Structures are given as C-alpha cells and as structure tokens.
Short mmCIF file of C-alpha atoms in Angstrom, two decimals:
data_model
loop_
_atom_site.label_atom_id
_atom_site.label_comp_id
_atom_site.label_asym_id
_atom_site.label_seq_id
_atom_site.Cartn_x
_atom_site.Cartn_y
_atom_site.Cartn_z
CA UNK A 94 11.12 221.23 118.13
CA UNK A 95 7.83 221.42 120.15
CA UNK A 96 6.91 218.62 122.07
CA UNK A 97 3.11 217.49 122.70
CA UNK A 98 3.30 214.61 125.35
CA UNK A 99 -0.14 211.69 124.95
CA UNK A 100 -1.42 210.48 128.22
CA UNK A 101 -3.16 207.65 126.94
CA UNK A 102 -4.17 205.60 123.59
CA UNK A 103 -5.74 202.94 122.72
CA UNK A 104 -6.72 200.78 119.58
CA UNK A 105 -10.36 200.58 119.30
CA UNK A 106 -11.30 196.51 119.30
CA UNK A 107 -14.25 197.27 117.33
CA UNK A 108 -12.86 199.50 114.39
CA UNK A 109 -14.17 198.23 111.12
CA UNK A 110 -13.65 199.06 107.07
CA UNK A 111 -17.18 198.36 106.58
CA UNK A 112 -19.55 201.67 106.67
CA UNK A 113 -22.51 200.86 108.83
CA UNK A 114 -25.81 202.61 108.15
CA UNK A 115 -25.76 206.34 108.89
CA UNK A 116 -28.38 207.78 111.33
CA UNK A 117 -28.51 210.26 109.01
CA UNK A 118 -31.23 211.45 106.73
CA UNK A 119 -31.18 209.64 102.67
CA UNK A 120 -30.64 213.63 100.96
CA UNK A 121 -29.44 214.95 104.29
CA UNK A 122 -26.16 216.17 102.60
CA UNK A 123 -27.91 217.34 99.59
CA UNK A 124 -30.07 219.73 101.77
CA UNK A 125 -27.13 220.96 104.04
CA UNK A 126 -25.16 221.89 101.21
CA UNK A 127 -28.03 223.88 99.18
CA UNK A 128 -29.22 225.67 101.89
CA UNK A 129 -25.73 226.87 103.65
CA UNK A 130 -24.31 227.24 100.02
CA UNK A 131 -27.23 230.30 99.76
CA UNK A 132 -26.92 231.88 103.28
CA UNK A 133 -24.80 235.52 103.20
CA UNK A 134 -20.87 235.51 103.17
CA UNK A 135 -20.39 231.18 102.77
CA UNK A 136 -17.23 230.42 100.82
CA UNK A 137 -15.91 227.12 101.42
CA UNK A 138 -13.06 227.23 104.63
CA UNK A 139 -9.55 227.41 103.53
CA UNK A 140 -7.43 224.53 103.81
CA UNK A 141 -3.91 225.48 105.44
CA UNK A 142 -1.37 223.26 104.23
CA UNK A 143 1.36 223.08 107.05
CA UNK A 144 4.78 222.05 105.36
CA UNK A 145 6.79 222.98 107.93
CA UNK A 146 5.33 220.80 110.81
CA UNK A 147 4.76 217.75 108.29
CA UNK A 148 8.69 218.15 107.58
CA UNK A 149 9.46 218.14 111.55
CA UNK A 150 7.22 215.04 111.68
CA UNK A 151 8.65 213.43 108.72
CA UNK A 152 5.14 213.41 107.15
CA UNK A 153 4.30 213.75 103.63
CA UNK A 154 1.23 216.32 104.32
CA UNK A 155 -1.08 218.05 107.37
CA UNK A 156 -3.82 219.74 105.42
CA UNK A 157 -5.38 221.96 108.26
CA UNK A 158 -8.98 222.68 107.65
CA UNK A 159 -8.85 226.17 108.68
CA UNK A 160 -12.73 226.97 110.61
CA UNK A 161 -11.72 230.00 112.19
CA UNK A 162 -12.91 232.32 109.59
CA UNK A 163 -16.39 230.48 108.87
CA UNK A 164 -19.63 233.33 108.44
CA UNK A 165 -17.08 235.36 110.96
CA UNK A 166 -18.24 233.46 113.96
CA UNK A 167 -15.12 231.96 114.62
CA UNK A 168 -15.65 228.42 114.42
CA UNK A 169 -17.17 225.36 112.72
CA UNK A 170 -20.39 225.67 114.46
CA UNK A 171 -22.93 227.92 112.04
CA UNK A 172 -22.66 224.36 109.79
CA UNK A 173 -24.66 222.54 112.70
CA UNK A 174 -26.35 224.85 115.09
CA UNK A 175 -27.86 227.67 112.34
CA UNK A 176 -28.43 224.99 110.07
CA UNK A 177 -30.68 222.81 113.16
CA UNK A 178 -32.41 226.18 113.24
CA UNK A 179 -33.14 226.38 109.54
CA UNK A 180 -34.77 222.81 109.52
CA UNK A 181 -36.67 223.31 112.67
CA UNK A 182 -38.30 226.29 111.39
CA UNK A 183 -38.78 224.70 108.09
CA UNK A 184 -40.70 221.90 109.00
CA UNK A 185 -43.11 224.10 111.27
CA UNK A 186 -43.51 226.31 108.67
CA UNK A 187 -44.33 223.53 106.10
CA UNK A 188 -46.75 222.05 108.49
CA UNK A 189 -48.40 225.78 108.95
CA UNK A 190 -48.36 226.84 105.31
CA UNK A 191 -47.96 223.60 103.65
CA UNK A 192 -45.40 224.74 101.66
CA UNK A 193 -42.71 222.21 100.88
CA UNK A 194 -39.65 224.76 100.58
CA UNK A 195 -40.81 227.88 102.75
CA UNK A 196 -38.91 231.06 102.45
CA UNK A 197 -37.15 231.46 105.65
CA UNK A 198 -35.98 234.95 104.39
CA UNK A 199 -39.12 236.86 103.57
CA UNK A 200 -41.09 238.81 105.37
CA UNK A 201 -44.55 236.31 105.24
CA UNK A 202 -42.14 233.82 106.96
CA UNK A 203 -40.37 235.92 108.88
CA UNK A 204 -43.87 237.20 110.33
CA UNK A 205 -44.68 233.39 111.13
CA UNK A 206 -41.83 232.74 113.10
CA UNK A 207 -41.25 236.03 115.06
CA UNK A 208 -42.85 234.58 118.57
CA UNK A 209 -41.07 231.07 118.29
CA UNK A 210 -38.35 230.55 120.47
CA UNK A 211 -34.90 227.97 119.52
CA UNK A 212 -32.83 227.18 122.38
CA UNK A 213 -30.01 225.39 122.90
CA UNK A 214 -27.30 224.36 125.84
CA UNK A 215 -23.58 225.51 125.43
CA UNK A 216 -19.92 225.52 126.19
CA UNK A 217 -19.31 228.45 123.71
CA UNK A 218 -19.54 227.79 120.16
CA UNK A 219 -22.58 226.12 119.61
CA UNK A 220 -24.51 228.64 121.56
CA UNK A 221 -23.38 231.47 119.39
CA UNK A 222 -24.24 229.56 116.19
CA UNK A 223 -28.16 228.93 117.43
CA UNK A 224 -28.23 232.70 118.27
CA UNK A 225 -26.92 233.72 115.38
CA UNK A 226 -29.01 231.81 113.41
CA UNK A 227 -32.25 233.11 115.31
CA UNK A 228 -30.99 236.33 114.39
CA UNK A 229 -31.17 235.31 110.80
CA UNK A 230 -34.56 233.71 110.55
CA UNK A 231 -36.25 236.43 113.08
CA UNK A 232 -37.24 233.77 116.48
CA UNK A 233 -36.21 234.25 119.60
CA UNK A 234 -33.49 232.35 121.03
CA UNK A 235 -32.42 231.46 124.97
CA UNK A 236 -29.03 229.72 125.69
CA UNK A 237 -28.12 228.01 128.48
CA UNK A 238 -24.35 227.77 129.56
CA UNK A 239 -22.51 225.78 131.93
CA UNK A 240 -20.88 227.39 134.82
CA UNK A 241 -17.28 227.25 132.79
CA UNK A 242 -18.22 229.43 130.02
CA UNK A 243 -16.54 232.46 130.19
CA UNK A 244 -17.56 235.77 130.30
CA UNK A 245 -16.53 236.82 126.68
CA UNK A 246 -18.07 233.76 125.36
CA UNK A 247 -21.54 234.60 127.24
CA UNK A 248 -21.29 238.30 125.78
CA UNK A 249 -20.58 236.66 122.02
CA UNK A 250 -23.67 234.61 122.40
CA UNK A 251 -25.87 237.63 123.79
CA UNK A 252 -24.73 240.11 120.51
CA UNK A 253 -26.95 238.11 118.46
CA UNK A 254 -30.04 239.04 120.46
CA UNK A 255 -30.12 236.16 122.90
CA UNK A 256 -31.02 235.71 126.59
CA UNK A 257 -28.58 234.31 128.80
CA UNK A 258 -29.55 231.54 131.28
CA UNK A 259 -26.74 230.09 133.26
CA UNK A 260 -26.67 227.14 134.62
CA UNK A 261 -24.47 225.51 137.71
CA UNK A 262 -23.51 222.74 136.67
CA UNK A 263 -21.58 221.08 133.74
CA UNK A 264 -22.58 221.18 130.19
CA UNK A 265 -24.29 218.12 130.32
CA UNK A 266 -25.80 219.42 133.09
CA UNK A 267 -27.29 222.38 130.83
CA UNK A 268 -28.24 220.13 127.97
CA UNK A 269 -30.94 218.44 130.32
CA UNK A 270 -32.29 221.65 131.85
CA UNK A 271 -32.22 223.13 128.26
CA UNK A 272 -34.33 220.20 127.26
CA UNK A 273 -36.49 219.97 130.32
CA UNK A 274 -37.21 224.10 129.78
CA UNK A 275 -38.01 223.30 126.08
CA UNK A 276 -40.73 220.39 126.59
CA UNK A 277 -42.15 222.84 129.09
CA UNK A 278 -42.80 226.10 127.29
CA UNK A 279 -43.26 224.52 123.99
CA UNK A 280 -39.99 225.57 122.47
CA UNK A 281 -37.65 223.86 119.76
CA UNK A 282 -34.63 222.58 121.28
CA UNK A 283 -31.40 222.42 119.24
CA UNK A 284 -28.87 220.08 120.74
CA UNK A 285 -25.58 218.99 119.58
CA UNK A 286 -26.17 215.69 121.07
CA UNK A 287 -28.84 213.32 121.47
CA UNK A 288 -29.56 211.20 124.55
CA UNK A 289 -31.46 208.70 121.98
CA UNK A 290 -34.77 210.89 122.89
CA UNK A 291 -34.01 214.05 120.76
CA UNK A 292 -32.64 212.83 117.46
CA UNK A 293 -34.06 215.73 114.90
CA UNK A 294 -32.30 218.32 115.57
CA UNK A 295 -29.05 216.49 116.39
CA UNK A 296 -29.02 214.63 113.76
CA UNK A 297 -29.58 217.79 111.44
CA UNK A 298 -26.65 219.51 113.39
CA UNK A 299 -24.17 216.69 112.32
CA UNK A 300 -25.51 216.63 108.79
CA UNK A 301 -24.70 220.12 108.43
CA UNK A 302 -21.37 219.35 110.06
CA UNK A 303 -20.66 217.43 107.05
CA UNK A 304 -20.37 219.93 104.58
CA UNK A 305 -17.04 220.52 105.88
CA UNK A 306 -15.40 217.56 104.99
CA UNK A 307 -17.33 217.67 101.19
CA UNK A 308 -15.95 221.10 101.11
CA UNK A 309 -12.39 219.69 101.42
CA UNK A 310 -13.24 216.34 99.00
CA UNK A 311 -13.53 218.94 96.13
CA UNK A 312 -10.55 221.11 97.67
CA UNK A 313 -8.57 218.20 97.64
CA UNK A 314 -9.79 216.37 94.38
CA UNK A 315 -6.61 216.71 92.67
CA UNK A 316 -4.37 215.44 95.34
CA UNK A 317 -3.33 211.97 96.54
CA UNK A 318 -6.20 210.43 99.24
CA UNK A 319 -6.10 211.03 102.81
CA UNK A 320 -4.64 208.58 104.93
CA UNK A 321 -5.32 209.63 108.46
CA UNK A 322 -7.41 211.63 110.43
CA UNK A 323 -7.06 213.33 113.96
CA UNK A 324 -10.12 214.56 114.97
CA UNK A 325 -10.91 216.12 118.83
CA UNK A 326 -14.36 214.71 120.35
CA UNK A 327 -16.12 216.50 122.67
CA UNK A 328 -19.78 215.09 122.41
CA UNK A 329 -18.29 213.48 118.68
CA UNK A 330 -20.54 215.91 116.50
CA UNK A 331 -17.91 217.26 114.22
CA UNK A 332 -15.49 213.91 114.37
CA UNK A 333 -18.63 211.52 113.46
CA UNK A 334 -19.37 214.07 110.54
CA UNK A 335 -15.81 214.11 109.30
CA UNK A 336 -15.59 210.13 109.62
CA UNK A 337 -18.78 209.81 107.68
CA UNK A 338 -18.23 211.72 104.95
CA UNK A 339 -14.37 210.19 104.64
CA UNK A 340 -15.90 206.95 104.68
CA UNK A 341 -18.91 207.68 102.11
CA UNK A 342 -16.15 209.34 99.56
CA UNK A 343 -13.18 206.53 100.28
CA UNK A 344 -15.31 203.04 100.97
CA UNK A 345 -13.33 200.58 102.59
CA UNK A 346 -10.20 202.75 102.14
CA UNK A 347 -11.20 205.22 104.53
CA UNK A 348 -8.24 207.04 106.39
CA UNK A 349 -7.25 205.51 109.51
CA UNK A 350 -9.29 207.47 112.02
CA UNK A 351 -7.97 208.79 115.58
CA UNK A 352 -10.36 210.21 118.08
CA UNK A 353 -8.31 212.75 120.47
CA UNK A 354 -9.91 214.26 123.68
CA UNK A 355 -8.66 216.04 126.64
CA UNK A 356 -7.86 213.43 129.56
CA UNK A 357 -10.47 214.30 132.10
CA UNK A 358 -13.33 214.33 129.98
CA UNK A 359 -12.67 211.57 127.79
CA UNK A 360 -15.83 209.99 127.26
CA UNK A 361 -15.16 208.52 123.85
CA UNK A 362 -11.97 206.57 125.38
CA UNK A 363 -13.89 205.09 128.03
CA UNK A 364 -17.08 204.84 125.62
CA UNK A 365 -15.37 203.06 122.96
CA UNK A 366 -12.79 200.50 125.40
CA UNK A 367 -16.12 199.31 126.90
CA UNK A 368 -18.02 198.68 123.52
CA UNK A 369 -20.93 201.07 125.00
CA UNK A 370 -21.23 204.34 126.22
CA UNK A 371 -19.85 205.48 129.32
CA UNK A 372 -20.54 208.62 130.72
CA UNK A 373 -17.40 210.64 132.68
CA UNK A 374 -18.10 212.35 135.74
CA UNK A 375 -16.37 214.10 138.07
CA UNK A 376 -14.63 217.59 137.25
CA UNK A 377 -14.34 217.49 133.22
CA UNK A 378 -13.86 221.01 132.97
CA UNK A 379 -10.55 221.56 130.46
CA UNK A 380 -8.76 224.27 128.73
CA UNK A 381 -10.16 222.51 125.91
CA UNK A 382 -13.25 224.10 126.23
CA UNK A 383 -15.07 222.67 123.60
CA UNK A 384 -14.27 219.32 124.52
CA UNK A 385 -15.60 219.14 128.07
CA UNK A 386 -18.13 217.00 127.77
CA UNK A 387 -19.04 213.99 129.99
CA UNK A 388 -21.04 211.81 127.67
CA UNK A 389 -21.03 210.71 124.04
CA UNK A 390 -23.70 211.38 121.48
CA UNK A 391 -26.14 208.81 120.60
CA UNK A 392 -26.13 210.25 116.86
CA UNK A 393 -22.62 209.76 116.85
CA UNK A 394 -22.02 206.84 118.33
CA UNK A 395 -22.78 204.55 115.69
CA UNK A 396 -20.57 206.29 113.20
CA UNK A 397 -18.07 206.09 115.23
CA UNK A 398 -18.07 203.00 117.81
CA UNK A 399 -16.78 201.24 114.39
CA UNK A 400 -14.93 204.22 112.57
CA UNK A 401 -12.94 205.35 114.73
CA UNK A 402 -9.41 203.34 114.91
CA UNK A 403 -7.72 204.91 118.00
CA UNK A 404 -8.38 207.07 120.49
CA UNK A 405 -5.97 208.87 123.17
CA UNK A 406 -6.42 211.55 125.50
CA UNK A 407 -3.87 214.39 126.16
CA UNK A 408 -3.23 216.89 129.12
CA UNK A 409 -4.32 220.75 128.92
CA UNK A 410 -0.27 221.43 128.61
CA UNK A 411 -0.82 220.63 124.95
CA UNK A 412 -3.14 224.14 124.29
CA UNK A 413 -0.37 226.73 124.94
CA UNK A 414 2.28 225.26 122.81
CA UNK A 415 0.22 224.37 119.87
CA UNK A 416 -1.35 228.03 120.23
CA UNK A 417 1.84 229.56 120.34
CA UNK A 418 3.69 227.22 117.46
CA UNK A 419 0.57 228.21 114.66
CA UNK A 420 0.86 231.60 116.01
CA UNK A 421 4.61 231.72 114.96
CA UNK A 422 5.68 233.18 111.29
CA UNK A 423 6.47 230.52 109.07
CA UNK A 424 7.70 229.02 105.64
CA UNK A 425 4.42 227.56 105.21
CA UNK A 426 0.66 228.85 105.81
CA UNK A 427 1.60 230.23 109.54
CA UNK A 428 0.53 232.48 111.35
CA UNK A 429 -2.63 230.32 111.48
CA UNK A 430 -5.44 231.94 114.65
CA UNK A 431 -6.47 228.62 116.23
CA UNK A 432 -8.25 228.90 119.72
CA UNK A 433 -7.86 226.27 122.81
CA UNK A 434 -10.36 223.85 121.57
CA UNK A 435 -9.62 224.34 117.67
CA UNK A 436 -5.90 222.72 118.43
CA UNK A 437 -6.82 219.74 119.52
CA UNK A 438 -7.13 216.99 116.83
CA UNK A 439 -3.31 218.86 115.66
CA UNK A 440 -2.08 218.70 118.87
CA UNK A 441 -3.20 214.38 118.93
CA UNK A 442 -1.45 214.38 115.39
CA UNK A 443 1.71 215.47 116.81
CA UNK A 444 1.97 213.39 119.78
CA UNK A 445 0.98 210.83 118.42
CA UNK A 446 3.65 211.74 115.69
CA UNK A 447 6.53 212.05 118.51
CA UNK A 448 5.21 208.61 120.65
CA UNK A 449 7.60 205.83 118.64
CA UNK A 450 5.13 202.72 119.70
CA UNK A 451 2.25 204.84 118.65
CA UNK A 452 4.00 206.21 115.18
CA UNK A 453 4.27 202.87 113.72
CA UNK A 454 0.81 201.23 115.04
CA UNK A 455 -0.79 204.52 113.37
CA UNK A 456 1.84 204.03 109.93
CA UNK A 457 2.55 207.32 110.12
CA UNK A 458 5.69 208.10 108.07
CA UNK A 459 6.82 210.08 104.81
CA UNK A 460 3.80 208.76 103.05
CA UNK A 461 0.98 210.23 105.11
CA UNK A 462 -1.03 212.52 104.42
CA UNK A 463 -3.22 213.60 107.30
CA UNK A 464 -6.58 215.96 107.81
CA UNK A 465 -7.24 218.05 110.56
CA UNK A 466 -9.50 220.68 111.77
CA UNK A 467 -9.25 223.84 113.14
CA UNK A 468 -11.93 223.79 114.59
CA UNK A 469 -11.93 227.51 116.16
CA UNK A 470 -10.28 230.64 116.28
CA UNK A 471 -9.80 233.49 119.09
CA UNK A 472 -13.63 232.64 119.72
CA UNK A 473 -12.66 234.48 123.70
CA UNK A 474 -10.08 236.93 122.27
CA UNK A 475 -9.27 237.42 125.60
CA UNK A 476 -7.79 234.21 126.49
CA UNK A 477 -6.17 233.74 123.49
CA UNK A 478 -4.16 237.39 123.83
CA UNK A 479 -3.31 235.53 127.31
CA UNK A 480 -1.82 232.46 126.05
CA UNK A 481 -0.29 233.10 122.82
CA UNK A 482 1.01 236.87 123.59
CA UNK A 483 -0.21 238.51 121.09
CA UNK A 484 -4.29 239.30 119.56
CA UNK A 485 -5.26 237.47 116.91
CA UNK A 486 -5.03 240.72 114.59
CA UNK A 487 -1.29 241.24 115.98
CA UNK A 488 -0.48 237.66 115.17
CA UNK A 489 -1.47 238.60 111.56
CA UNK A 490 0.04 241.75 110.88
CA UNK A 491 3.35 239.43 111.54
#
C-alpha cells in the first residue's frame, strides 16, 4: 500500500457549525449556474468513485470530483476565471447599453468589447481560464506569470490569443503588478484573490467556483451525506467555494472540513493558528504548483477562518505517488489523469487516513464518506509524462 507521510496538522480553534454570512452576492449562485450552464461543451464533471483506495483506507466512500476534463482546459478554473470575465464585461456593457442581460455572444456586443482588455496574474490554471474566456467574449487579454510557471503552461495560456508578461517574482508578486498595470491603463483586472481592495471580480471567481460542488449535490442526491472534506488551498478560492456550498446544502451538519496545503507555502496553516491572516514568505515555490501561494484571500477568509476544521501541510514527495497510484489500472474508476496540483486534497485524505492520532480526531472510519477534488489534469503534459511514465492518453488506452 502507498504511503503519503503529513508534516503537520492542526485543529482549527475557531471552527464553528454556524454558517457566517457569505461575502458572496444574494443570487450569485443563481447567475453562475445559468450562465456557465449555456456556454459551449458544459456537462456537469464526473464524479470518480474510488472503491479501491476507500477499501485500503477502511473508508466507506472517496467520491473524486473529477475537473480534469472541464470545457477541455484541464482544470476547475473556466468556473471562476471565464466566468469573472463574463460579469466584468456584463456590467460595462449594461452601463454602456443599459441593457440588463447583454448578449455577450453577438456581434453588437462583441463589437463593444473588442478594444477592452481582462487581465489577470497566474501560476497556470487561472491564467488559461481568463484567456480563454477573452477568446470567447472577443477582448483582449494580458497575463502575468510568476517566474515558476513553466514553459508549457505559458504556451497553454498564449493559444487562446493572449500576451505573455512575465514577472520575477512569486505569484503574489504578479498579482500586485497585474493590479498596479490594470489601475494604470484602465483595464479590468480578474484576480483569484482579493487583498480586501479588489472584491468584484474575486468574489465572482469563487461564486462561479461553486457550481462545482451544486453540480455534485444533485450527483449525489440519492446517496448518504458527506461527512468529510479534503480540500488543497492555495489562495482558498476553490476550498472556500466547496465549504460554502457544503455548508448552505447541510446547515449545521456540514462535513468536517480539512484544509491541505503544501508545507512551504502554507498560508492557511499559519493564517488560521493565528486567528488572522499571515502571509508566508520566503521560497514557496512547490511541485504543487497551484498551491504556491504566500497569502490567503480576503474573499475566502471569512468562509473559511470558521469552516474549516483542520488544516495540515504535506511535503512535495506526496505528488509522484498519488500521480502514479490514479494512474494505475484498477477495480474501480482508475486510470484517473490528475496533475501535481489536482492531487492534493486526495493526497491530505490519505495521510491523514494512515496518521493513527489524526484518523480518530478526524472520525474517519468505515462510515465516512469523503469529497475530493481533482482539481487538474496533465494541464503541463510534459511534466506529467515525467512523473507518472506514461502521457495522459497512454495512461488511458490502459
């Protein structure tokens, strides 16, 4: 059996049943859902049900949101960054026309929006979905990326039509510039966090971040609740979406909630053992890609500085082995294409799984039944031939 070793963890002193009030817009879910519902090639994620690892575990279910086939892009991402897009142009278009719906798709609109320009900061996945979203409404679109991004990742981004600024630095370090450039050319910016100044458009990314977990409520609708959740953090975008949405659908009897990061950029660790953000400096760069990311989001921070139950932090050793293990042929839904960053919250789930003193603060046992993203694919198909052995479409033809 595969073994996934936790560095740290911690329960969080100020976890609570009750849900506080959301940052989030009243209908914000309503509109996420109707207008990603409508966009070309959405079907609802898969959910990969992983009987084989739940039986090594001695767990009653893993239900593994599967991500790495969403609108082909790889990754969770078109649900926040495209969708940020969407209501940016919206609202300036509503302002221009006064229309209180506009078309984004025809050609008066298109017209409108042709010399605006979206950008947005990256570590991979984001980046791509603002781009490819430009691409779809018809604006321009710059990215910025941190010096870690790779190659592959850069040339994703750039097939969808936009420019490529890089920056040296770290991602948070391009999320300022990107914000700084924005303010001074008159452009929309479309972070995934929010340093409490820009809330709009990160605030619409994590609304549209939601629709994955409602896509699994009505998945799951005829099975027993959830119990626990493992969800990675890099800003906390995607985990303060997923803990929302639990906790608007389940009340007071939300799953018990565990925020997993890699261990030298764990911001939410620090962030939630001090009661108040912390920012994480130094070098944060991990094969987690995704994840590196020195300071928490001020959108998501309220969700979860309450909802979250644990947190714990692993080393990069965990990314091979969990590649490898859901690239293997199985009884159950494997081979399963999940990329460094997309691992994560499984890989927590596991450890935490294998730690004894961990396993029974977390009542994990025969009972559980436990949600997880996969939160990417072979987004650099490169690296992931590198680690696992195999490409992503070998893996499949298994």
């Amino acid at each position: 059996m595969m073994k996934i070793s936790l560095v740290r963890a911690a329960r969080n002193p100020e976890a609570s049943r009750t849900l506080p009030s959301l940052p989030f817009e009243k209908d914000g879910m309503d509109i996420a859902r109707s207008t990603i519902s409508r966009w070309p090639g959405y079907a609802p994620s898969p959910i990969r049900d992983l009987s084989d690892l739940a039986a090594e575990l001695d767990l009653g279910k893993i239900y593994f949101k599967d991500e790495s086939v969403r609108f082909g892009l790889g990754s969770f991402k078109p649900l926040g960054g495209a969708f940020a897009v969407s209501r940016a142009l919206s609202r300036y278009l509503s302002a221009e026309t006064g229309e209180a719906e506009p078309d984004l798709a025809s050609p008066q609109m298109k017209a409108r929006v042709v010399n605006l320009t979206v950008t947005a900061a990256t570590d991979g996945n984001h980046g791509r979905s603002v781009a490819w979203g430009a691409r779809m409404f018809g604006c321009r679109c710059v990215i910025f990326v941190c010096s870690s991004v790779t190659r592959q990742r850069k040339d994703a981004i750039a097939s969808y039509g936009a420019e490529i600024r890089e920056v040296d630095g770290s991602f948070d370090d391009a999320v300022r510039l990107a914000a700084k450039t924005a303010k001074d050319e008159g452009w929309f910016v479309i972070p995934d966090t929010s340093d409490g100044e820009t809330v709009e458009a990160p605030r619409d990314v994590t609304q549209g971040y939601m629709l994955l977990v409602d896509e699994a409520l009505d998945q799951l609708r005829d099975e027993p609740p959830i119990t626990h959740l493992f969800l990675q953090a890099g800003v906390g975008g995607m985990a303060s979406a997923s803990a929302a949405r639990f906790w608007q659908a389940y009340g007071a009897e939300r799953p018990i909630t565990t925020i997993v990061e890699p261990e030298q950029c764990a911001c939410w660790y620090e962030s939630l053992v001090a009661g108040e953000p912390v920012a994480v400096t130094g070098d944060i760069d991990s094969a987690m890609a995704g994840l590196s990311c020195g300071e928490v989001s001020l959108i998501a921070w309220p969700v979860l500085r309450t909802g979250a139950d644990f947190m714990m932090t692993l080393s990069d050793d965990a990314v091979p082995v969990m590649m490898r293990y859901l690239a293997g042929k199985g009884q159950d839904a494997r081979p399963v294409i999940a990329g460094e960053t997309g691992i994560s919250g499984l890989a927590g789930l596991v450890a935490a799984a294998q730690d004894e003193t961990l396993r029974k603060e977390l009542g994990l046992g025969p009972d559980s039944r436990v949600f997880v993203v996969n939160s990417e694919g072979d987004t650099d198909p490169e690296a992931y031939k590198t680690i696992v052995g195999k490409s992503a479409s070998e893996v499949l033809e298994q």
